[in-house]
């Protein structure tokens, strides 16, 4: 057995490190966090005892008990234990929890950190061990305790007072507020338009594209200007040429990596961090959670060496970047490759794209600026005081653009002209341009906004964005936009013609769109718990975490300062009138029944209601809000159309009605007890033939899913994760060496007898395990006060 035991966070990291440390070292993994704040404590005490200095009870996560048992066994036979968890606060906290669970003294146990997994970095870390930094641990504890208190005390209030409310979190709530505020800016945006005039000229057989700097406010003005160009002469009146340079940006921080991966590669924040984690664990890049833009001396030298050999001396320019973030605290270097010369970082195409992005950004930061020459040709009009301008750009020296930062659209390269040259007008166009409302946030843009506001840290950005979507408070848009008429005047062959074309506007594909539930919860918190959604307050809390980490602020003082006023708001929340939250909007009166039609927020989201419900004898009808419509803007006509459902399309060959409707999970047709999704078809317009075709496909899928039916409710089915046995209450996994079709009724009964009950609507996804012979022992620990 090896003398030294090294404990890291991930199995992949363990394999990489073990090959760098000799046979005297054995490397095991904790597989992330091993303990969490307990949900319940025996005796009825709270897991976090506020009145006892926020004393906290932790318990080993159920899925980590086997891992902990293996680590305990390894610790007993090792002479020296080295804790090599990640170098941020989460990693420091895991190291402390390992000390607690494995009965190691945090004051003497060796703690090593490194920001890249290379042989040299690992060996250097072993030469310079330290002990667990309790200031970092307490900063992580403060965040965890605060988030637990807010979540556990505020979420029940949201459940009780907000229709459809699910939860509220300390950092996710300001993020939702950002999305909601942006959505309302878009809703209240007053659109305006102007007319933009462009022209195409010919000179010595070469095309010159130009634009009029002036915009026309009205259609008659634009038309009159184009008509004034008929018979006019066009002369080059001025040519200006100016040199310019473009400098590279700094290497990646966590935030800028997520932003660029989103804008350039289309990666979401969660996917970006997952991919970066793999590259780090395989020793290909440095630690991926960092606020720093700094590069170490060796990295700068390695970049310079590679750039000179690959591109030439003139492409190399050493640069140092200074971190702007006052709270930068996670790591000491930007995200960069561990080997600047290595073009391949992964055999996985997805991970390789991210590696290339990181490598090119790093190399670009150490390369010479690009040298450009910008040219503006001014074209005078004999019949008007306005002038056209033709702009071009030439790259004299590409510099860092050789590897990173090329524009999506190349600038026009202008043909050679001299002052006084006459140009021939080929065509001119005046096109209606509409002012654009503020853009919805992409994941990358939201990360940037959170960073600008000081909300969150490198380790939390991806989690925040994932949480608001999982909770149903925001979703990724899929809309391609709606058509809009655009007026275009064209001058060609001395004729001005007016056309109306259509262009799409309002596309939200890939953007984060707040749901109705997100808007209701955000409004509720803003009205009653402003502290939770206040941007400045949330940023101040982050700064206080930083002060705890730096040993400048006592943990419990900070927690008490936050908790006391927050808890008072919770106590007072009982007086909030639920009926005032998400109030219904009366749209109008149904002309057929003379009943009011209302749009309101219900348990499962926005909905329409026909009838007030004040009279118990009154039959109230409900319908989902039409797709793409909002409670604030849906019209009476749209609402009444929604109440035409359900719609009978016809009958099956067996004589069963085929009914089209919209439910909680979207549009469907119903035949008896069978529901068939019809997405993306509309239940108002779906034809009988289309419904019958979808019904046929559903029956075929159901038939293929049934491997065996024993007639008493016990079936052998083909599931998403393989074949299984069910009786509707329990699911049982079929042994690997057993052919599903060969299972007998008796075998099915035996397997079900040892299975656990299936739960909820996802019951059939549940697999079963044989019960353990000995119950697992529950282990809990309590933090120091």
XYZ file of C-alpha atoms in Angstrom:
785
model
C 0.000 0.000 0.000
C 1.270 3.497 -0.863
C 2.553 5.657 1.987
C 0.756 8.760 0.697
C -2.961 9.153 0.062
C -4.034 12.082 -2.123
C -7.741 12.976 -2.161
C -9.078 15.002 -5.090
C -12.610 15.919 -6.191
C -13.122 13.991 -9.417
C -12.204 10.500 -10.652
C -10.917 11.899 -13.970
C -8.602 14.264 -12.102
C -7.420 11.377 -9.892
C -6.285 9.345 -12.899
C -4.392 12.293 -14.398
C -2.609 13.160 -11.140
C -1.707 9.590 -10.191
C 0.396 9.178 -13.334
C 2.504 12.221 -12.306
C 3.153 11.075 -8.714
C 5.265 7.945 -8.223
C 4.287 4.608 -6.750
C 4.469 6.107 -3.237
C 1.222 7.977 -3.931
C -2.306 6.590 -4.211
C -4.955 9.027 -5.507
C -8.654 8.694 -4.656
C -11.639 10.926 -5.391
C -14.402 12.313 -3.153
C -16.547 12.730 -6.309
C -17.384 16.317 -5.367
C -19.089 17.325 -2.117
C -19.559 14.538 0.426
C -21.788 16.366 2.931
C -24.701 18.785 2.828
C -26.692 20.685 5.418
C -29.120 18.164 6.909
C -32.778 18.426 5.910
C -33.986 17.136 9.290
C -32.304 16.518 12.640
C -33.377 13.969 15.239
C -35.043 15.579 18.228
C -36.748 18.231 16.118
C -33.964 20.847 16.291
C -33.320 22.963 13.243
C -30.359 21.989 10.975
C -29.200 25.630 11.315
C -29.586 26.929 14.862
C -29.593 30.678 14.408
C -29.697 31.401 18.152
C -26.577 29.268 18.707
C -24.272 31.162 16.401
C -25.664 29.552 13.241
C -24.503 26.150 14.429
C -25.081 23.827 11.462
C -25.699 20.091 11.288
C -24.320 18.326 8.230
C -25.000 14.820 6.966
C -23.190 12.597 4.519
C -25.045 12.509 1.213
C -26.705 9.122 0.772
C -24.984 8.462 -2.553
C -21.577 9.261 -1.032
C -21.652 6.788 1.883
C -19.829 4.136 -0.136
C -17.205 6.687 -1.229
C -16.678 7.841 2.368
C -16.299 4.236 3.539
C -13.580 3.654 0.920
C -11.777 6.868 1.917
C -11.906 5.945 5.621
C -10.392 2.565 4.836
C -7.596 4.170 2.776
C -6.863 6.804 5.470
C -6.279 4.087 8.091
C -3.381 2.545 6.157
C -1.820 5.750 4.788
C 1.085 7.438 6.562
C 0.301 10.884 5.089
C -2.943 12.300 3.706
C -2.857 15.116 1.155
C -6.039 17.069 0.416
C -5.909 18.220 -3.213
C -9.421 19.515 -3.821
C -9.951 22.532 -6.098
C -8.334 25.811 -5.120
C -11.530 27.876 -4.766
C -13.836 28.237 -1.739
C -15.927 25.199 -2.680
C -12.760 23.103 -2.889
C -11.546 24.437 0.467
C -14.899 23.561 2.045
C -14.721 20.014 0.641
C -11.241 19.676 2.164
C -12.617 20.743 5.565
C -15.550 18.329 5.309
C -13.096 15.537 4.495
C -11.159 16.398 7.646
C -14.363 16.246 9.688
C -15.594 12.943 8.260
C -12.206 11.192 8.090
C -11.178 12.483 11.532
C -8.189 14.431 10.207
C -6.888 17.516 11.971
C -7.410 20.523 9.628
C -4.619 22.367 11.474
C -1.996 19.781 10.510
C -3.327 17.836 7.496
C -1.430 18.689 4.311
C -3.439 20.760 1.819
C -2.090 21.286 -1.694
C -3.445 23.454 -4.519
C -2.557 23.902 -8.178
C -4.244 25.745 -11.023
C -3.163 23.325 -13.741
C -2.755 19.550 -13.776
C 0.761 19.144 -15.118
C 3.680 17.154 -13.717
C 5.595 20.309 -12.797
C 2.577 21.982 -11.106
C 1.773 18.838 -9.072
C 5.373 18.376 -7.951
C 5.615 22.049 -6.939
C 2.390 21.766 -4.946
C 3.723 18.756 -3.028
C 6.884 20.705 -2.192
C 4.839 23.582 -0.720
C 1.841 22.201 1.202
C -0.261 24.319 3.540
C -3.199 23.592 5.832
C -6.926 24.149 5.346
C -7.694 27.875 5.093
C -10.599 28.309 7.521
C -11.337 31.834 6.273
C -12.149 30.404 2.836
C -14.179 27.627 4.463
C -16.198 30.130 6.497
C -16.884 32.228 3.384
C -18.311 29.127 1.683
C -20.288 28.246 4.810
C -21.720 31.763 4.963
C -22.950 31.491 1.353
C -24.375 27.998 1.927
C -26.086 28.883 5.222
C -27.546 32.103 3.831
C -28.852 30.387 0.701
C -30.399 27.591 2.783
C -32.106 30.032 5.178
C -33.476 32.159 2.357
C -34.647 29.152 0.352
C -36.248 27.302 3.277
C -37.979 30.349 4.770
C -38.933 32.285 1.642
C -40.021 29.430 -0.647
C -42.986 28.369 1.579
C -44.194 31.991 1.522
C -44.017 31.934 -2.289
C -45.946 28.623 -2.384
C -48.687 30.031 -0.166
C -49.033 33.507 -1.608
C -48.147 33.203 -5.314
C -50.277 31.091 -7.678
C -47.936 28.587 -9.306
C -44.973 29.846 -7.270
C -42.277 27.197 -6.799
C -39.326 28.667 -4.959
C -37.220 31.760 -4.416
C -33.469 31.979 -4.063
C -31.083 34.664 -2.878
C -29.200 34.987 -6.188
C -31.611 33.469 -8.704
C -34.282 36.058 -7.811
C -32.271 39.138 -8.927
C -31.442 37.252 -12.147
C -35.151 36.653 -12.822
C -35.820 40.325 -12.049
C -33.306 41.327 -14.729
C -35.120 39.193 -17.301
C -38.524 40.526 -16.262
C -37.415 44.169 -16.392
C -35.938 43.670 -19.852
C -39.152 42.009 -21.053
C -41.176 44.984 -19.836
C -38.813 47.399 -21.549
C -39.553 45.509 -24.767
C -43.315 45.544 -24.111
C -43.401 49.310 -23.506
C -40.991 50.173 -26.315
C -42.430 52.806 -28.626
C -41.379 51.838 -32.116
C -40.374 54.463 -34.639
C -38.895 54.285 -38.102
C -36.735 56.173 -40.577
C -35.761 55.602 -44.197
C -32.173 54.627 -44.975
C -30.871 55.401 -48.483
C -28.186 53.256 -50.128
C -26.795 53.430 -53.640
C -24.590 51.456 -56.026
C -22.216 53.236 -58.432
C -19.961 51.972 -61.215
C -16.463 53.248 -61.970
C -14.220 51.644 -64.583
C -16.303 48.485 -64.435
C -16.067 48.195 -60.660
C -18.942 48.452 -58.171
C -18.934 50.992 -55.307
C -21.534 50.686 -52.551
C -22.418 53.879 -50.689
C -24.839 55.129 -48.061
C -26.460 58.472 -47.304
C -25.496 59.527 -43.738
C -28.818 61.357 -43.366
C -32.002 59.442 -42.477
C -35.455 60.571 -43.644
C -38.260 60.688 -41.085
C -41.186 60.283 -43.483
C -42.097 58.292 -46.569
C -42.745 61.377 -48.780
C -39.292 62.771 -47.930
C -37.593 59.500 -48.893
C -39.572 59.269 -52.136
C -38.828 62.902 -53.054
C -35.101 62.433 -52.467
C -34.912 59.372 -54.729
C -36.807 61.264 -57.451
C -34.277 64.136 -57.134
C -31.499 61.711 -58.121
C -32.991 61.186 -61.601
C -30.654 62.887 -64.081
C -28.182 63.974 -61.372
C -24.391 63.819 -61.698
C -22.313 62.072 -59.027
C -18.746 63.197 -58.387
C -16.023 62.052 -56.003
C -15.558 65.173 -53.878
C -13.214 63.913 -51.172
C -11.159 60.867 -50.173
C -9.883 60.393 -46.622
C -7.624 57.594 -45.511
C -6.800 56.977 -41.869
C -4.693 54.240 -40.276
C -6.047 52.409 -37.227
C -5.078 49.555 -34.973
C -7.115 46.903 -33.207
C -5.784 45.352 -30.010
C -6.547 41.869 -28.668
C -8.613 41.328 -25.542
C -7.417 39.687 -22.339
C -7.329 35.908 -21.838
C -10.509 34.315 -20.543
C -12.016 34.572 -17.090
C -14.950 32.288 -16.255
C -17.389 35.033 -17.192
C -15.823 35.993 -20.535
C -15.395 32.322 -21.464
C -19.117 31.748 -20.956
C -19.935 34.905 -22.940
C -17.727 34.064 -25.928
C -18.616 30.366 -25.961
C -22.255 31.448 -26.114
C -21.850 34.070 -28.847
C -19.290 32.230 -31.007
C -20.117 28.563 -30.439
C -23.717 28.700 -29.217
C -22.780 26.895 -25.975
C -24.905 27.493 -22.867
C -23.233 28.419 -19.576
C -23.761 24.966 -18.047
C -22.446 23.146 -21.123
C -19.427 25.470 -21.306
C -18.450 24.775 -17.694
C -18.985 21.028 -18.095
C -16.713 20.977 -21.136
C -14.109 23.200 -19.444
C -14.156 20.937 -16.369
C -13.271 17.923 -18.529
C -10.433 19.799 -20.238
C -9.062 20.860 -16.833
C -9.296 17.370 -15.350
C -7.449 15.955 -18.351
C -4.648 18.480 -17.803
C -5.328 20.461 -20.986
C -6.270 23.858 -19.502
C -5.781 25.704 -16.228
C -8.482 25.950 -13.550
C -11.734 27.128 -15.132
C -13.251 29.110 -12.241
C -11.331 32.362 -12.045
C -11.773 36.134 -12.008
C -8.188 36.760 -13.082
C -6.919 37.852 -16.519
C -3.302 37.448 -15.464
C -0.895 35.028 -17.171
C 2.139 33.630 -15.350
C 5.642 34.374 -16.578
C 6.198 30.845 -17.896
C 2.914 30.909 -19.803
C 3.784 34.264 -21.414
C 7.214 32.952 -22.418
C 5.699 29.754 -23.853
C 3.149 31.757 -25.845
C 5.844 34.074 -27.226
C 8.015 31.127 -28.235
C 5.168 29.402 -30.075
C 3.973 32.601 -31.801
C 7.470 33.426 -33.077
C 8.030 29.935 -34.432
C 4.552 29.566 -35.965
C 3.956 33.075 -37.344
C 7.186 35.064 -37.115
C 8.841 37.586 -34.779
C 6.627 40.442 -35.949
C 3.512 38.690 -34.594
C 4.756 38.484 -31.008
C 4.033 41.197 -28.429
C 4.230 40.430 -24.730
C 1.329 41.853 -22.727
C 0.199 41.801 -19.131
C -3.422 42.399 -18.197
C -4.755 43.692 -14.915
C -7.895 42.232 -13.347
C -10.622 44.883 -13.060
C -12.835 43.004 -10.601
C -12.230 44.251 -7.077
C -13.568 40.986 -5.706
C -11.334 38.731 -7.805
C -10.458 35.916 -5.435
C -10.881 32.510 -7.016
C -7.553 31.788 -8.697
C -4.366 33.487 -9.731
C -4.309 32.968 -13.495
C -6.636 33.317 -16.450
C -7.961 30.243 -18.248
C -5.288 29.100 -20.691
C -3.874 25.923 -22.266
C -1.241 24.085 -20.246
C 0.711 23.527 -23.484
C 0.598 26.495 -25.844
C 1.828 24.438 -28.807
C -0.817 21.714 -28.494
C -3.535 22.207 -31.106
C -5.569 19.204 -29.946
C -7.113 19.238 -26.491
C -9.714 16.513 -26.825
C -10.932 13.748 -29.110
C -14.461 14.971 -28.375
C -15.510 17.467 -31.043
C -17.548 19.564 -28.598
C -14.714 19.872 -26.076
C -12.195 20.505 -28.855
C -14.154 23.548 -30.049
C -13.942 25.054 -26.566
C -10.250 24.183 -26.266
C -9.514 25.899 -29.603
C -11.421 28.980 -28.432
C -9.409 29.123 -25.174
C -6.087 28.519 -26.915
C -6.660 31.077 -29.659
C -7.809 33.719 -27.172
C -4.691 33.128 -25.057
C -2.329 33.279 -28.037
C -4.077 36.387 -29.391
C -3.527 38.174 -26.083
C 0.242 37.863 -26.655
C 0.226 38.912 -30.314
C 0.793 42.208 -32.100
C -2.179 44.502 -32.818
C -3.827 44.341 -36.229
C -3.050 47.309 -38.496
C -5.925 48.584 -40.603
C -6.473 51.345 -43.119
C -9.929 52.910 -43.275
C -11.024 54.841 -46.361
C -14.061 57.108 -46.795
C -15.020 58.298 -50.284
C -17.438 61.259 -50.311
C -19.733 61.442 -53.367
C -21.390 64.766 -54.178
C -24.860 64.966 -55.793
C -25.429 67.741 -58.339
C -29.127 68.071 -57.481
C -28.928 67.926 -53.668
C -26.873 69.218 -50.746
C -26.659 65.707 -49.238
C -23.681 63.472 -50.028
C -23.170 59.728 -50.243
C -20.319 58.034 -48.390
C -18.565 54.842 -49.425
C -16.545 53.224 -46.648
C -13.908 50.573 -46.941
C -11.354 48.898 -44.731
C -8.144 47.115 -45.631
C -6.126 44.941 -43.273
C -2.494 46.017 -43.696
C -1.187 43.558 -41.067
C -3.454 40.945 -39.532
C -1.559 40.560 -36.222
C -3.695 38.786 -33.599
C -6.572 38.491 -36.111
C -4.507 35.639 -37.570
C -5.870 33.442 -34.766
C -8.795 35.257 -33.121
C -11.392 37.982 -33.508
C -12.153 38.187 -37.219
C -15.385 40.060 -37.980
C -18.471 38.209 -39.156
C -18.688 40.417 -42.256
C -15.673 41.611 -44.177
C -15.625 45.349 -44.839
C -15.903 46.462 -48.454
C -12.637 46.987 -50.310
C -13.048 50.121 -52.423
C -11.772 50.363 -56.001
C -9.182 53.042 -56.794
C -10.777 56.457 -57.396
C -9.482 60.037 -57.397
C -11.118 63.301 -56.462
C -13.197 64.674 -59.352
C -14.037 61.273 -60.859
C -17.578 60.959 -62.222
C -19.540 57.904 -61.078
C -22.491 56.256 -62.802
C -25.516 55.536 -60.627
C -26.690 51.951 -61.070
C -29.435 51.841 -58.439
C -30.614 53.559 -55.257
C -32.922 52.325 -52.530
C -34.758 53.945 -49.622
C -35.741 51.281 -47.122
C -37.886 51.671 -44.022
C -35.856 50.886 -40.880
C -37.578 50.310 -37.548
C -35.999 51.214 -34.225
C -35.089 48.096 -32.292
C -36.289 47.469 -28.751
C -33.715 46.339 -26.160
C -32.512 42.817 -26.891
C -33.445 39.919 -24.637
C -30.558 38.417 -22.722
C -28.704 35.440 -24.080
C -27.009 33.278 -21.444
C -23.701 34.990 -22.185
C -25.225 38.467 -21.982
C -26.889 37.635 -18.653
C -23.575 36.406 -17.237
C -21.964 39.702 -18.272
C -24.777 41.725 -16.675
C -24.547 39.753 -13.420
C -20.782 40.284 -13.378
C -21.182 44.027 -14.064
C -23.613 44.277 -11.135
C -21.305 42.298 -8.842
C -23.854 39.487 -8.451
C -22.492 35.955 -8.264
C -18.960 34.678 -8.727
C -17.202 32.374 -11.241
C -18.399 29.265 -9.417
C -22.064 30.370 -9.427
C -22.874 31.940 -12.831
C -23.761 28.677 -14.600
C -25.783 27.463 -11.594
C -27.818 30.693 -11.459
C -28.724 30.508 -15.146
C -29.562 26.804 -14.943
C -31.714 27.268 -11.815
C -33.969 29.993 -13.244
C -34.755 27.682 -16.157
C -35.229 24.519 -14.087
C -37.623 26.384 -11.763
C -39.699 27.418 -14.768
C -39.102 31.155 -14.281
C -37.373 31.542 -17.652
C -37.079 29.497 -20.802
C -35.060 29.494 -23.989
C -36.993 31.207 -26.748
C -37.728 29.289 -29.933
C -39.559 31.965 -31.926
C -38.267 32.967 -35.353
C -40.161 36.256 -35.153
C -43.368 37.557 -36.720
C -43.688 39.060 -40.228
C -43.809 42.844 -40.550
C -44.453 44.998 -43.631
C -41.484 47.096 -44.744
C -41.762 49.899 -47.319
C -39.006 50.036 -49.956
C -38.543 52.665 -52.680
C -36.238 51.729 -55.546
C -34.695 53.914 -58.260
C -33.633 52.034 -61.336
C -33.614 53.037 -65.014
C -34.849 56.532 -64.014
C -37.990 55.088 -62.411
C -38.940 55.216 -58.709
C -41.093 52.291 -57.584
C -42.719 51.552 -54.229
C -42.806 47.991 -52.868
C -43.900 46.437 -49.604
C -41.831 43.469 -48.508
C -42.044 41.377 -45.360
C -39.308 40.859 -42.794
C -39.431 38.994 -39.501
C -39.121 40.862 -36.241
C -38.989 39.893 -32.575
C -37.101 36.612 -32.931
C -36.140 35.189 -29.534
C -34.500 31.901 -30.508
C -31.796 31.047 -27.980
C -32.622 34.043 -25.769
C -33.800 33.823 -22.151
C -37.478 34.764 -21.937
C -39.146 35.151 -18.515
C -42.256 33.024 -18.103
C -45.507 34.329 -16.651
C -44.591 32.514 -13.412
C -41.237 34.305 -13.368
C -42.925 37.676 -13.765
C -45.464 37.032 -11.007
C -42.842 35.788 -8.521
C -40.470 38.640 -9.379
C -43.214 41.219 -8.817
C -44.173 39.568 -5.521
C -40.593 39.647 -4.229
C -40.071 43.231 -5.413
C -43.214 44.343 -3.577
C -42.712 42.414 -0.341
C -39.034 41.284 -0.149
C -37.142 44.025 -1.925
C -33.967 43.072 -0.047
C -33.840 39.752 -1.905
C -34.088 41.180 -5.425
C -32.173 44.436 -4.862
C -29.082 44.414 -7.098
C -26.953 46.611 -4.851
C -27.802 44.623 -1.731
C -27.017 41.292 -3.430
C -23.671 42.660 -4.660
C -22.891 43.921 -1.119
C -23.466 40.414 0.243
C -20.984 39.048 -2.330
C -18.425 41.611 -1.183
C -18.970 40.526 2.412
C -18.289 36.906 1.428
C -15.006 38.171 -0.026
C -14.197 39.943 3.257
C -14.856 36.743 5.230
C -12.552 34.855 2.836
C -9.837 37.455 3.420
C -10.248 37.238 7.202
C -11.570 40.813 7.475
C -15.139 40.013 8.554
C -16.483 37.567 11.131
C -18.861 35.035 9.600
C -21.611 35.122 12.226
C -21.718 38.923 12.347
C -22.347 39.003 8.621
C -25.023 36.279 8.819
C -26.817 37.995 11.712
C -26.850 41.349 9.921
C -28.554 39.736 6.917
C -30.859 37.309 8.710
C -32.477 39.534 11.346
C -34.285 41.961 8.962
C -34.954 39.172 6.458
C -36.601 36.929 9.061
C -38.759 39.826 10.247
C -40.160 40.151 6.708
C -40.956 36.412 6.764
C -42.801 36.817 10.082
C -44.829 39.706 8.680
C -45.633 37.898 5.402
C -48.690 36.229 6.954
C -50.566 39.468 6.428
C -50.043 39.484 2.660
C -53.390 39.042 0.896
C -53.044 36.271 -1.715
C -55.870 37.791 -3.766
C -53.757 40.894 -4.425
C -50.966 38.800 -5.963
C -51.292 38.276 -9.724
C -54.707 39.888 -9.946
C -57.014 38.861 -12.768
C -57.532 41.221 -15.711
C -61.034 41.516 -17.110
C -60.774 41.485 -20.898
C -64.436 42.026 -21.753
C -67.871 40.398 -21.872
C -68.756 37.270 -23.848
C -71.617 38.404 -26.169
C -73.215 34.919 -26.121
C -73.416 34.374 -22.359
C -72.982 37.943 -21.095
C -70.354 36.577 -18.687
C -67.020 38.316 -17.980
C -63.901 36.984 -19.693
C -60.739 37.250 -17.587
C -57.045 36.553 -18.021
C -55.287 35.476 -14.855
C -52.473 33.441 -13.443
C -53.446 29.984 -12.165
C -51.684 27.099 -10.510
C -50.169 25.894 -13.781
C -49.555 29.252 -15.414
C -51.464 31.953 -17.311
C -55.031 31.062 -18.229
C -58.374 32.407 -19.390
C -61.601 32.248 -17.394
C -65.165 32.607 -18.639
C -67.466 33.518 -15.751
C -66.742 35.283 -12.457
C -67.200 32.245 -10.219
C -68.958 34.355 -7.601
C -72.148 32.287 -7.922
C -71.595 28.696 -6.778
C -74.207 27.481 -9.267
C -72.417 29.189 -12.165
C -70.432 26.949 -14.523
C -67.043 28.565 -15.000
C -64.999 27.607 -18.065
C -61.201 27.710 -18.317
C -58.814 27.720 -21.254
C -55.029 28.059 -21.644
C -53.716 31.427 -22.756
C -53.035 31.298 -26.536
C -49.400 30.647 -27.420
C -47.314 33.820 -27.574
C -49.964 35.938 -25.833
C -49.700 37.673 -22.461
C -52.185 38.335 -19.663
C -51.649 42.086 -20.113
C -52.257 42.160 -23.878
C -54.513 39.243 -24.917
C -57.659 40.559 -26.656
C -61.301 39.541 -26.202
C -61.383 38.095 -29.728
C -58.322 35.927 -29.031
C -59.745 34.818 -25.690
C -63.140 33.832 -27.118
C -61.394 31.856 -29.869
C -59.560 29.873 -27.168
C -62.910 28.817 -25.658
C -63.935 27.085 -28.899
C -61.916 24.105 -27.644
C -62.284 21.192 -27.149
C -63.112 20.541 -30.792
C -64.545 17.274 -32.135
C -62.731 16.393 -35.362
C -64.613 13.192 -36.175
C -64.490 9.526 -35.237
C -62.083 6.600 -35.504
C -63.027 3.460 -37.435
C -64.099 2.029 -34.055
C -66.535 4.903 -33.574
C -64.559 6.761 -30.852
C -64.641 10.569 -30.849
C -61.405 12.370 -31.717
C -61.203 15.499 -29.583
C -58.601 18.290 -30.089
C -57.612 20.469 -27.145
C -54.759 22.249 -25.355
C -53.551 20.978 -21.985
C -50.900 21.758 -19.460
C -48.216 20.190 -21.653
C -49.390 21.548 -24.985
C -51.843 20.671 -27.801
C -53.199 17.129 -28.088
C -55.948 14.919 -29.446
C -57.827 12.543 -27.172
C -59.363 9.220 -28.187
C -60.969 7.541 -25.186
C -58.305 7.502 -22.469
C -55.423 7.864 -24.922
C -53.787 11.297 -25.301
C -51.657 12.025 -28.371
C -49.422 15.113 -28.586
C -49.918 17.058 -31.821
C -47.064 19.563 -31.448
C -46.439 21.750 -33.419
C -49.926 21.576 -34.964
C -52.735 23.865 -33.785
C -55.825 22.164 -32.256
C -57.990 24.868 -33.854
C -56.861 23.912 -37.373
C -55.668 20.287 -37.249
C -57.556 18.121 -39.754
C -59.151 14.718 -39.166
C -56.634 13.099 -41.519
C -53.680 14.584 -39.589
C -55.172 13.459 -36.258
C -55.801 9.910 -37.526
C -52.208 9.680 -38.795
C -50.802 10.760 -35.401
C -53.198 8.336 -33.642
C -51.959 5.484 -35.844
C -48.324 6.335 -35.023
C -49.141 6.432 -31.292
C -50.850 3.022 -31.392
C -47.848 1.575 -33.198
C -45.454 3.031 -30.634
C -47.578 1.675 -27.767
C -47.683 -1.761 -29.379
C -43.891 -1.807 -29.818
C -43.484 -0.785 -26.180
C -45.455 -3.822 -24.928
C -43.196 -6.861 -24.813
C -45.605 -8.985 -22.750
C -48.961 -8.506 -21.009
C -49.937 -11.110 -18.399
C -53.507 -9.846 -18.141
C -53.537 -9.016 -14.408
C -51.936 -5.589 -14.755
C -48.383 -6.960 -14.833
C -46.572 -6.079 -18.050
C -43.105 -6.248 -19.560
C -42.474 -2.923 -21.283
C -39.762 -1.337 -23.381
C -38.740 1.876 -21.608
C -36.464 4.798 -22.282
C -33.611 3.144 -20.373
C -34.350 -0.425 -21.406
C -36.985 -3.102 -20.742
C -38.657 -3.323 -17.310
C -41.564 -4.951 -15.487
C -44.434 -2.973 -13.967
C -47.772 -3.505 -12.286
C -48.572 0.217 -12.319
C -47.402 0.656 -8.729
C -43.922 -0.838 -8.835
C -41.244 -1.031 -11.496
C -38.612 -3.763 -11.604
C -35.423 -3.838 -13.618
C -34.812 -6.946 -15.734
C -31.476 -8.704 -15.095
C -28.945 -8.154 -17.892
C -28.583 -11.844 -18.715
C -32.364 -12.344 -19.078
C -34.215 -12.064 -22.380
C -37.266 -9.784 -21.704
C -39.586 -11.755 -24.006
C -38.776 -15.010 -22.176
C -39.840 -13.798 -18.701
C -42.644 -15.848 -17.182
C -45.531 -14.570 -15.101
C -44.002 -16.078 -11.944
C -40.575 -14.511 -12.606
C -42.229 -11.149 -13.131
C -44.053 -11.443 -9.790
C -40.806 -12.336 -7.965
C -38.948 -9.368 -9.413
C -41.800 -7.000 -8.527
C -41.927 -8.349 -4.974
C -38.434 -6.980 -4.280
C -38.983 -3.706 -6.169
C -39.615 -0.277 -4.634
C -42.873 1.580 -5.375
C -42.842 3.817 -8.438
C -43.345 7.510 -7.686
C -45.190 10.303 -9.502
C -45.561 10.903 -13.180
C -41.981 9.815 -13.807
C -42.642 6.404 -12.236
C -41.651 4.387 -15.258
C -38.222 5.972 -15.330
C -37.474 4.579 -11.866
C -35.241 1.542 -11.678
C -35.040 -0.725 -8.683
C -32.290 -2.267 -6.627
C -32.316 -5.234 -4.334
C -32.705 -4.112 -0.698
C -29.428 -4.020 1.209
C -28.979 -6.598 3.933
C -27.823 -4.027 6.460
C -29.312 -0.494 6.802
C -26.831 2.292 6.143
C -25.743 4.230 9.178
C -26.592 7.945 9.102
C -23.640 10.157 9.905
C -23.961 13.783 10.944
C -21.484 16.461 11.948
C -21.885 19.892 13.428
C -19.841 22.933 12.441
C -17.849 24.929 14.917
C -19.746 27.900 16.246
